[in-house]
Coordinates of C-alpha atoms in Angstrom, one line a residue:
M1 CA 115.8 -160.1 -141.5
I2 CA 119.2 -159.2 -142.4
I3 CA 120.5 -162.6 -141.7
L4 CA 117.7 -164.1 -144.1
I5 CA 118.9 -161.7 -146.8
F6 CA 122.3 -162.7 -146.6
L7 CA 121.5 -166.3 -146.9
L8 CA 119.3 -165.4 -149.8
L9 CA 122.3 -163.6 -151.3
L10 CA 124.4 -166.8 -150.7
S11 CA 122.0 -169.4 -152.0
P12 CA 122.8 -170.9 -155.2
V13 CA 120.3 -171.1 -158.0
R14 CA 119.8 -174.8 -158.5
A15 CA 120.2 -176.3 -162.0
S16 CA 116.8 -177.9 -163.3
L17 CA 118.1 -181.3 -163.5
G18 CA 114.9 -182.7 -165.2
D19 CA 115.9 -180.7 -168.3
E20 CA 118.9 -183.5 -168.8
L21 CA 117.0 -186.6 -167.8
P22 CA 117.3 -188.5 -170.9
E23 CA 114.0 -189.9 -170.7
F24 CA 112.7 -186.2 -170.9
Q25 CA 114.5 -185.2 -173.7
T26 CA 113.4 -188.0 -175.6
C27 CA 110.0 -187.8 -174.9
V28 CA 110.0 -184.1 -176.0
K29 CA 111.5 -185.3 -179.5
K30 CA 109.0 -187.5 -179.9
C31 CA 105.9 -185.5 -179.1
D32 CA 107.0 -182.8 -181.0
V33 CA 107.6 -185.3 -184.0
L34 CA 104.4 -187.1 -183.2
T35 CA 102.1 -184.0 -182.7
C36 CA 103.6 -180.7 -184.0
N37 CA 105.6 -182.4 -187.4
G38 CA 108.8 -181.1 -185.8
I39 CA 110.5 -184.4 -187.8
S40 CA 112.8 -181.8 -190.0
K41 CA 114.5 -180.9 -186.5
Y42 CA 115.8 -184.3 -186.0
S43 CA 118.3 -185.8 -188.4
D44 CA 118.7 -189.1 -185.9
V45 CA 115.2 -189.9 -186.3
S46 CA 114.9 -192.9 -188.8
E47 CA 111.9 -193.7 -190.8
R48 CA 111.9 -197.0 -188.7
T49 CA 112.2 -195.0 -185.5
L50 CA 109.2 -192.9 -186.9
L51 CA 106.9 -195.7 -187.8
R52 CA 107.4 -197.5 -184.3
W53 CA 106.5 -194.1 -182.9
Q54 CA 103.4 -193.3 -184.9
S55 CA 102.2 -196.9 -183.9
Q56 CA 102.9 -196.5 -180.0
Q57 CA 100.9 -193.2 -180.4
Q58 CA 98.1 -194.6 -182.1
K59 CA 97.9 -197.8 -179.7
Y60 CA 98.6 -195.8 -176.3
H61 CA 97.6 -191.8 -176.9
M62 CA 100.7 -190.7 -175.3
F63 CA 100.2 -187.2 -176.3
Q64 CA 97.6 -184.9 -176.8
E65 CA 96.8 -184.5 -180.8
P66 CA 96.2 -181.0 -182.2
P67 CA 94.5 -178.9 -182.1
L68 CA 95.0 -177.8 -178.5
S69 CA 91.5 -177.3 -176.5
W70 CA 90.6 -173.8 -176.2
D71 CA 91.5 -173.3 -172.7
L72 CA 95.1 -173.9 -173.7
R73 CA 95.0 -171.7 -176.4
L74 CA 93.4 -169.0 -174.4
V75 CA 96.1 -168.9 -171.8
G76 CA 98.8 -169.2 -174.4
W77 CA 99.8 -172.5 -175.1
D78 CA 100.7 -173.9 -178.3
C79 CA 102.2 -177.2 -179.6
F80 CA 105.9 -177.4 -178.4
P81 CA 105.3 -176.1 -175.1
N82 CA 102.4 -178.4 -174.6
C83 CA 104.8 -181.4 -175.1
D84 CA 107.3 -180.2 -173.0
Y85 CA 104.5 -179.8 -170.1
Q86 CA 103.3 -183.4 -171.1
C87 CA 106.5 -184.6 -170.9
Q88 CA 107.1 -183.2 -167.7
R89 CA 104.2 -184.8 -166.3
I90 CA 105.2 -188.3 -167.7
V91 CA 108.6 -188.1 -166.4
T92 CA 107.3 -186.7 -163.2
K93 CA 104.8 -189.6 -162.8
D94 CA 107.1 -192.4 -163.7
R95 CA 109.9 -191.1 -161.4
Q96 CA 107.1 -190.9 -158.5
S97 CA 106.3 -194.5 -158.8
K98 CA 110.0 -195.4 -158.2
N99 CA 110.1 -193.6 -155.3
L100 CA 112.6 -191.1 -157.1
E101 CA 113.4 -187.6 -156.3
V102 CA 111.1 -185.0 -158.4
Y103 CA 113.2 -182.5 -160.5
Q104 CA 112.5 -179.5 -161.6
F105 CA 112.2 -178.5 -165.4
H106 CA 113.2 -175.1 -166.6
G107 CA 113.4 -173.8 -163.2
K108 CA 110.0 -174.4 -162.0
W109 CA 108.1 -177.7 -160.7
P110 CA 106.4 -179.8 -162.7
F111 CA 102.8 -178.7 -161.7
I112 CA 99.7 -180.0 -163.1
R113 CA 97.8 -177.5 -165.3
V114 CA 94.1 -176.5 -163.9
L115 CA 92.3 -175.2 -167.1
G116 CA 95.5 -174.2 -168.8
I117 CA 96.7 -172.1 -165.7
Q118 CA 100.5 -173.7 -165.4
E119 CA 100.7 -172.2 -161.5
L120 CA 97.3 -172.5 -160.2
F121 CA 98.1 -171.0 -156.8
S122 CA 100.8 -168.5 -157.5
T123 CA 98.1 -167.1 -160.2
I124 CA 95.2 -166.9 -157.4
F125 CA 97.6 -165.3 -155.0
S126 CA 99.0 -162.8 -157.5
I127 CA 96.0 -161.6 -158.3
G128 CA 95.2 -161.6 -154.2
N129 CA 98.3 -159.3 -154.3
W130 CA 96.7 -157.0 -157.0
F131 CA 93.7 -156.0 -155.2
P132 CA 95.0 -154.3 -151.9
H133 CA 97.4 -152.1 -154.2
Y134 CA 94.4 -151.4 -155.9
W135 CA 92.3 -150.1 -152.9
G136 CA 95.4 -148.4 -152.0
A137 CA 95.6 -146.4 -155.1
K138 CA 92.1 -145.4 -154.9
M139 CA 92.9 -144.3 -151.3
I140 CA 95.7 -142.1 -152.2
W141 CA 94.4 -140.7 -155.3
K142 CA 91.4 -139.4 -152.6
Q143 CA 93.8 -138.1 -150.4
Y144 CA 95.8 -136.4 -153.5
K145 CA 92.8 -134.7 -154.9
K146 CA 92.0 -133.3 -151.4
E147 CA 95.5 -131.9 -150.9
I148 CA 95.4 -130.4 -154.5
R149 CA 92.2 -128.6 -153.5
A150 CA 93.5 -127.3 -150.4
G151 CA 96.7 -126.1 -152.2
N152 CA 99.0 -128.2 -149.8
T153 CA 101.6 -128.8 -152.6
H154 CA 104.4 -130.4 -150.2
F155 CA 101.7 -133.3 -149.0
V156 CA 100.8 -133.4 -153.0
K157 CA 104.4 -134.3 -153.7
L158 CA 104.7 -137.0 -150.9
Y159 CA 101.2 -138.4 -152.1
T160 CA 102.5 -138.7 -155.6
A161 CA 105.5 -140.5 -154.4
Y162 CA 103.0 -143.0 -153.1
M163 CA 100.9 -143.0 -155.9
I164 CA 103.7 -144.4 -158.0
V165 CA 104.3 -147.3 -155.3
A166 CA 100.7 -148.3 -155.8
V167 CA 100.4 -148.1 -159.6
V168 CA 103.7 -149.7 -160.1
A169 CA 103.0 -152.4 -157.8
M170 CA 99.4 -153.1 -159.7
C171 CA 101.6 -153.6 -162.8
A172 CA 103.8 -155.9 -161.1
W173 CA 101.2 -158.2 -159.8
F174 CA 99.6 -158.1 -163.3
F175 CA 102.5 -159.4 -165.0
S176 CA 103.0 -161.8 -162.2
T177 CA 99.6 -163.1 -162.8
L178 CA 100.1 -163.4 -166.5
F179 CA 103.5 -165.3 -165.7
H180 CA 102.0 -167.8 -163.6
L181 CA 99.2 -168.4 -166.1
R182 CA 101.6 -169.5 -168.4
D183 CA 105.5 -169.2 -168.3
T184 CA 106.9 -167.8 -171.6
W185 CA 110.3 -166.0 -171.8
N186 CA 108.8 -162.3 -172.8
R187 CA 106.1 -162.9 -169.4
E188 CA 109.3 -163.8 -167.5
R189 CA 111.1 -160.6 -168.3
L190 CA 107.9 -158.5 -167.5
D191 CA 107.6 -160.0 -164.6
Y192 CA 111.3 -159.4 -163.5
F193 CA 111.3 -155.6 -164.8
F194 CA 108.2 -154.7 -162.9
A195 CA 109.5 -156.7 -159.6
G196 CA 112.4 -154.3 -159.6
A197 CA 110.4 -151.5 -160.4
T198 CA 108.3 -151.9 -157.2
V199 CA 111.4 -152.0 -155.1
L200 CA 112.9 -149.1 -156.7
S201 CA 109.7 -147.0 -156.3
G202 CA 109.2 -148.2 -152.7
F203 CA 113.0 -147.2 -151.9
Y204 CA 112.2 -143.8 -153.8
A205 CA 108.8 -143.2 -151.7
I206 CA 110.3 -143.7 -148.3
V207 CA 113.5 -141.7 -149.0
V208 CA 111.1 -138.9 -150.0
R209 CA 109.4 -139.5 -146.7
V210 CA 112.5 -139.9 -144.1
F211 CA 114.4 -137.2 -145.8
R212 CA 111.4 -134.6 -146.1
L213 CA 111.9 -134.3 -149.7
Y214 CA 108.4 -133.3 -150.4
L215 CA 109.2 -129.9 -148.8
P216 CA 109.4 -127.0 -151.1
E217 CA 113.0 -126.1 -150.0
N218 CA 114.1 -129.7 -151.1
D219 CA 112.5 -129.7 -154.5
L220 CA 116.0 -130.2 -156.4
K221 CA 117.0 -132.9 -154.1
R222 CA 113.7 -134.7 -154.5
Q223 CA 114.2 -134.3 -158.5
V224 CA 118.0 -135.4 -158.5
L225 CA 116.6 -138.4 -156.4
A226 CA 113.7 -139.1 -159.0
V227 CA 116.3 -138.8 -162.1
C228 CA 118.6 -141.1 -160.2
T229 CA 116.3 -143.8 -159.6
L230 CA 114.9 -144.1 -162.9
L231 CA 118.7 -144.1 -164.2
A232 CA 119.1 -146.9 -161.9
Y233 CA 116.2 -148.9 -163.2
F234 CA 116.8 -148.3 -166.5
L235 CA 120.5 -149.4 -166.1
H236 CA 119.2 -152.5 -164.3
V237 CA 117.0 -153.4 -167.2
G238 CA 119.4 -153.0 -169.9
R239 CA 122.1 -155.1 -167.8
L240 CA 119.4 -157.9 -167.9
L241 CA 118.8 -157.4 -171.4
R242 CA 122.4 -157.5 -172.3
D243 CA 123.4 -160.8 -170.3
W244 CA 120.2 -162.1 -168.4
S245 CA 121.5 -163.3 -164.9
Y246 CA 118.8 -164.4 -162.2
T247 CA 122.0 -164.2 -159.6
Y248 CA 122.4 -160.5 -160.4
N249 CA 118.6 -159.4 -160.5
M250 CA 118.2 -161.2 -157.2
Q251 CA 121.0 -159.5 -155.6
A252 CA 120.2 -155.9 -157.0
N253 CA 116.9 -156.2 -155.8
L254 CA 117.7 -157.5 -152.3
A255 CA 120.3 -154.9 -151.9
C256 CA 117.7 -152.3 -152.8
G257 CA 114.9 -153.8 -150.8
L258 CA 117.2 -153.9 -147.8
L259 CA 118.2 -150.4 -148.1
Q260 CA 114.1 -149.7 -148.0
D261 CA 113.4 -152.1 -145.0
V262 CA 116.3 -150.2 -142.9
L263 CA 114.7 -146.9 -143.8
W264 CA 111.2 -147.9 -142.9
I265 CA 112.4 -149.6 -139.8
Y266 CA 114.0 -146.5 -138.8
H267 CA 111.0 -144.2 -139.5
S268 CA 108.6 -146.7 -137.7
I269 CA 110.8 -146.3 -134.5
N270 CA 111.7 -142.9 -134.8
C271 CA 108.0 -142.1 -135.0
F272 CA 107.0 -144.1 -132.3
N273 CA 109.8 -142.6 -129.7
R274 CA 108.4 -139.3 -130.7
A275 CA 105.0 -140.2 -129.9
R276 CA 105.7 -141.9 -126.6
R277 CA 103.7 -140.5 -123.7
S278 CA 105.0 -142.4 -120.6
M279 CA 108.0 -144.2 -119.2
S280 CA 106.6 -147.6 -119.4
L281 CA 107.4 -149.3 -123.0
K282 CA 104.7 -151.7 -122.4
R283 CA 102.0 -149.1 -121.7
D284 CA 103.1 -147.0 -124.9
L285 CA 103.3 -150.2 -127.0
L286 CA 99.6 -151.1 -125.9
N287 CA 98.5 -147.7 -126.5
K288 CA 96.4 -147.6 -130.0
E289 CA 97.3 -143.8 -130.2
I290 CA 100.9 -144.5 -130.2
N291 CA 101.6 -148.2 -131.3
W292 CA 100.0 -147.8 -134.8
T293 CA 103.3 -145.9 -135.7
L294 CA 105.1 -149.3 -135.6
T295 CA 103.0 -150.7 -138.4
P296 CA 106.0 -150.2 -140.8
L297 CA 108.3 -152.5 -138.4
V298 CA 105.5 -154.8 -138.4
L299 CA 104.9 -155.4 -141.9
V300 CA 108.6 -155.4 -143.0
V301 CA 109.0 -158.5 -140.5
S302 CA 106.1 -160.3 -141.9
V303 CA 107.3 -160.0 -145.3
S304 CA 110.9 -160.9 -144.4
A305 CA 109.3 -164.0 -142.6
G306 CA 107.4 -164.8 -145.7
M307 CA 110.6 -164.6 -147.8
S308 CA 111.8 -167.9 -145.8
F309 CA 109.3 -170.0 -147.7
E310 CA 111.9 -169.4 -150.8
L311 CA 114.5 -170.7 -148.7
F312 CA 112.8 -174.1 -148.1
D313 CA 111.6 -174.8 -151.2
F314 CA 109.7 -178.3 -151.9
P315 CA 108.2 -180.1 -154.5
P316 CA 104.3 -179.2 -154.8
L317 CA 101.8 -180.5 -152.8
F318 CA 99.4 -182.1 -154.6
D319 CA 101.3 -181.1 -157.7
L320 CA 99.8 -177.6 -157.3
L321 CA 101.1 -175.7 -154.2
D322 CA 104.6 -174.8 -153.9
A323 CA 106.9 -172.4 -151.6
H324 CA 106.6 -169.6 -154.4
A325 CA 103.2 -169.6 -154.1
L326 CA 103.2 -169.2 -150.2
W327 CA 105.4 -166.7 -150.6
H328 CA 103.0 -164.9 -152.5
F329 CA 100.0 -165.8 -150.3
A330 CA 102.4 -164.3 -147.5
T331 CA 102.4 -160.8 -149.2
I332 CA 98.6 -160.2 -149.4
W333 CA 97.9 -159.3 -145.9
P334 CA 100.8 -156.7 -145.3
A335 CA 99.8 -154.8 -148.5
M336 CA 96.7 -154.4 -146.9
Y337 CA 97.8 -152.1 -144.2
W338 CA 100.4 -150.2 -146.2
Y339 CA 98.2 -147.6 -147.8
S340 CA 96.2 -146.9 -144.5
Y341 CA 99.3 -146.5 -142.7
M342 CA 100.9 -144.0 -145.3
I343 CA 97.7 -141.9 -145.1
K344 CA 97.9 -141.9 -141.3
D345 CA 101.2 -141.0 -141.0
V346 CA 100.8 -137.8 -143.3
E347 CA 97.1 -137.0 -141.7
E348 CA 98.1 -137.5 -137.8
G349 CA 101.8 -137.3 -138.0
L350 CA 103.0 -134.4 -140.5
K351 CA 100.0 -132.5 -140.6
D352 CA 100.0 -132.1 -136.5
R353 CA 104.0 -131.9 -136.9
K354 CA 104.1 -134.8 -134.2
Y355 CA 106.9 -136.6 -136.1
E356 CA 108.8 -134.3 -138.2

């Protein structure tokens, strides 16, 4: 896992070679002039050229004429981005017919839209990721209210940390869905901001659990941690707003994610060792009353393995399914087990004082 993250940190961000293709730039200009009334932007387009383009458009219907269809407008497309999309597809089909390499445009593969959806499978899998966190939030909320009624304030504080994780993750996958529906600058920023919030909220929760900051005598430490976590997040967002950097964002999230993973693995192995009942490791690993404590270890390894899809990117299969979508698919099932584990860790671990 650590080697994988190290490789990700070193991986350069590949420039979008498609953006620089002369045929793509000319295509976008032509579409903008013909369908978006963008002639005033281009002083190099002569009247003769304009007449030739108009004749080609009337004859071959190269570009969609306004107004845009309802499904495109519903998702958020307007005229110029629609030109950009059409030219990506035109150039890509031409390159494929000549057995040339498929290039990315603006950091993305040239996907085929489906009902206006720019990245169909990434959108579907983002929605798929939202539901486990929604169900988890309901489970945590139920336990939270139960602890309030019982007057167990220390467990209320721990469940509060877990509730923050669930709510932030729900927001993150909501904005991920919006971003993959239709890529815009504002949606991309929200996607990145809430991805960072997810990492930091998870880090906060595991620190509260491992170092027992939910206990009354550690209230001040927990409050200091909360303030520091919020401060780190606002500084992170401020840094991106001031000078947007994909490399910095990736490195910051992976560094914090690595710390979080190390703590989860430590916590998992520590609880397993405390729960062991025999001298046989194999016997304890097969014992369901004990091996559930290794759930975080399994989930961390699974999520890290899913990240390998991002290392081995490839042009989308059938112009729909790429490595990033598979990464989103790989994170669905681990989320389905996190919250039930968290609750079991409290109910069977902390309340019985087995793993403190």
